[in-house]
Short mmCIF file of C-alpha atoms in Angstrom, two decimals:
data_model
loop_
_atom_site.label_atom_id
_atom_site.label_comp_id
_atom_site.label_asym_id
_atom_site.label_seq_id
_atom_site.Cartn_x
_atom_site.Cartn_y
_atom_site.Cartn_z
CA UNK A 1 33.81 44.34 86.20
CA UNK A 2 35.06 47.83 87.03
CA UNK A 3 35.43 50.60 84.48
CA UNK A 4 39.22 50.44 84.56
CA UNK A 5 39.18 46.69 83.88
CA UNK A 6 36.71 47.18 81.02
CA UNK A 7 38.91 49.87 79.52
CA UNK A 8 42.02 47.68 79.75
CA UNK A 9 40.23 44.73 78.15
CA UNK A 10 38.78 46.95 75.40
CA UNK A 11 42.17 48.53 74.67
CA UNK A 12 43.94 45.15 74.69
CA UNK A 13 41.46 43.77 72.15
CA UNK A 14 41.85 46.87 69.99
CA UNK A 15 45.62 46.36 69.98
CA UNK A 16 45.09 42.72 68.98
CA UNK A 17 42.86 43.92 66.13
CA UNK A 18 45.49 46.51 65.19
CA UNK A 19 48.15 43.79 64.97
CA UNK A 20 45.98 41.91 62.45
CA UNK A 21 44.71 44.89 60.46
CA UNK A 22 46.31 48.23 61.31
CA UNK A 23 44.51 50.39 58.78
CA UNK A 24 41.97 52.46 60.71
CA UNK A 25 42.89 52.88 64.36
CA UNK A 26 46.38 54.16 65.08
CA UNK A 27 48.38 53.91 68.32
CA UNK A 28 49.61 57.25 69.67
CA UNK A 29 53.17 56.75 68.40
CA UNK A 30 51.98 56.08 64.83
CA UNK A 31 49.41 58.90 65.09
CA UNK A 32 52.01 61.51 66.06
CA UNK A 33 54.49 60.19 63.49
CA UNK A 34 51.76 60.56 60.83
CA UNK A 35 51.17 64.16 61.94
CA UNK A 36 54.89 64.88 61.52
CA UNK A 37 54.95 63.17 58.10
CA UNK A 38 51.95 65.22 56.91
CA UNK A 39 53.54 68.47 58.11
CA UNK A 40 56.86 67.59 56.45
CA UNK A 41 55.16 66.56 53.19
CA UNK A 42 53.21 69.82 53.10
CA UNK A 43 56.48 71.79 53.23
CA UNK A 44 58.26 69.79 50.49
CA UNK A 45 58.25 70.81 46.85
CA UNK A 46 58.89 67.33 45.42
CA UNK A 47 56.84 64.61 47.05
CA UNK A 48 56.85 60.82 46.99
CA UNK A 49 53.75 58.74 46.26
CA UNK A 50 53.36 58.07 49.99
CA UNK A 51 53.49 61.79 50.76
CA UNK A 52 50.85 62.51 48.10
CA UNK A 53 48.70 59.79 49.68
CA UNK A 54 49.07 61.35 53.14
CA UNK A 55 48.26 64.84 51.86
CA UNK A 56 45.22 63.54 50.00
CA UNK A 57 43.86 61.79 53.06
CA UNK A 58 44.87 63.90 56.09
CA UNK A 59 45.17 67.45 57.32
CA UNK A 60 46.75 68.66 60.53
CA UNK A 61 44.47 70.91 62.56
CA UNK A 62 46.16 73.06 65.18
CA UNK A 63 44.07 74.25 68.14
CA UNK A 64 46.29 76.20 70.49
CA UNK A 65 49.27 73.98 71.17
CA UNK A 66 47.43 70.75 70.29
CA UNK A 67 47.71 69.23 66.81
CA UNK A 68 45.03 66.82 65.62
CA UNK A 69 44.84 64.66 62.54
CA UNK A 70 41.64 65.34 60.59
CA UNK A 71 40.10 64.11 57.36
CA UNK A 72 41.17 66.14 54.34
CA UNK A 73 38.54 68.78 53.59
CA UNK A 74 37.71 69.94 50.08
CA UNK A 75 36.97 73.44 51.35
CA UNK A 76 38.67 74.88 54.44
CA UNK A 77 35.45 76.69 55.32
CA UNK A 78 33.64 73.36 55.69
CA UNK A 79 31.55 73.26 58.81
CA UNK A 80 32.10 69.62 59.75
CA UNK A 81 35.53 68.36 60.71
CA UNK A 82 36.06 64.62 61.06
CA UNK A 83 38.84 63.79 63.50
CA UNK A 84 41.06 60.73 63.63
CA UNK A 85 41.30 59.30 67.13
CA UNK A 86 44.15 57.30 68.58
CA UNK A 87 43.67 53.72 69.64
CA UNK A 88 44.16 54.69 73.28
CA UNK A 89 41.40 57.36 73.14
CA UNK A 90 38.84 55.04 71.59
CA UNK A 91 37.36 53.63 74.82
CA UNK A 92 36.53 57.08 76.22
CA UNK A 93 35.09 58.24 72.90
CA UNK A 94 32.86 55.18 72.53
CA UNK A 95 31.76 55.45 76.16
CA UNK A 96 30.81 59.14 75.71
CA UNK A 97 28.85 58.28 72.56
CA UNK A 98 27.08 55.46 74.41
CA UNK A 99 25.98 57.83 77.18
CA UNK A 100 25.13 60.64 74.72
CA UNK A 101 22.71 58.36 72.89
CA UNK A 102 21.00 57.42 76.13
CA UNK A 103 22.43 53.90 76.02
CA UNK A 104 20.65 53.61 72.69
CA UNK A 105 22.50 50.75 71.08
CA UNK A 106 24.92 50.13 68.25
CA UNK A 107 23.16 51.95 65.40
CA UNK A 108 22.55 55.16 67.33
CA UNK A 109 26.12 55.08 68.62
CA UNK A 110 27.42 54.57 65.09
CA UNK A 111 25.49 57.64 63.92
CA UNK A 112 26.79 59.70 66.84
CA UNK A 113 30.39 58.62 66.24
CA UNK A 114 30.25 59.43 62.52
CA UNK A 115 29.39 63.04 63.31
CA UNK A 116 32.85 63.69 64.72
CA UNK A 117 35.25 60.81 64.00
CA UNK A 118 36.30 59.22 60.73
CA UNK A 119 38.09 56.14 62.04
CA UNK A 120 35.84 54.88 64.86
CA UNK A 121 33.13 52.38 64.04
CA UNK A 122 30.88 50.81 66.65
CA UNK A 123 30.22 47.67 64.62
CA UNK A 124 33.74 46.28 64.94
#
C-alpha cells in the first residue's frame, strides 16, 4: 500500500470517528470557525456560556500571518505550548512522530505527541 493510499484510509477512518464522537479532532472548517469564535469572544464585553467555555479552553496564537489554536495557558510566559491539530493534518503529524521515535511503537509515539499536541492520541 502506497503512502497516499495509507493517508487516505487513515483520514477516512478519522472522519468516521469524528462523525461518531467529534470532541477532540476537528476538521479544518470547524477548526477555523473555532478560531474566529475565540477571537470574537475575546473582543466582547458580555459573553455567553459557550464563549466563556471557548476562552477557558483555547487561545489563538498568531505566528506571522498564520493563526493556530492552542491550549489555554495559565501564564503567557509558559515555555510549552500545546497545539490543536486539524483532522486533515493528523496523518502527517503521527507519521513524523513515528519516524522521530525511531519507529519505537505506540507508547513512545504517545509521549512524543503529547510534547506538542493536545488533541492527538496514538492509542485511538
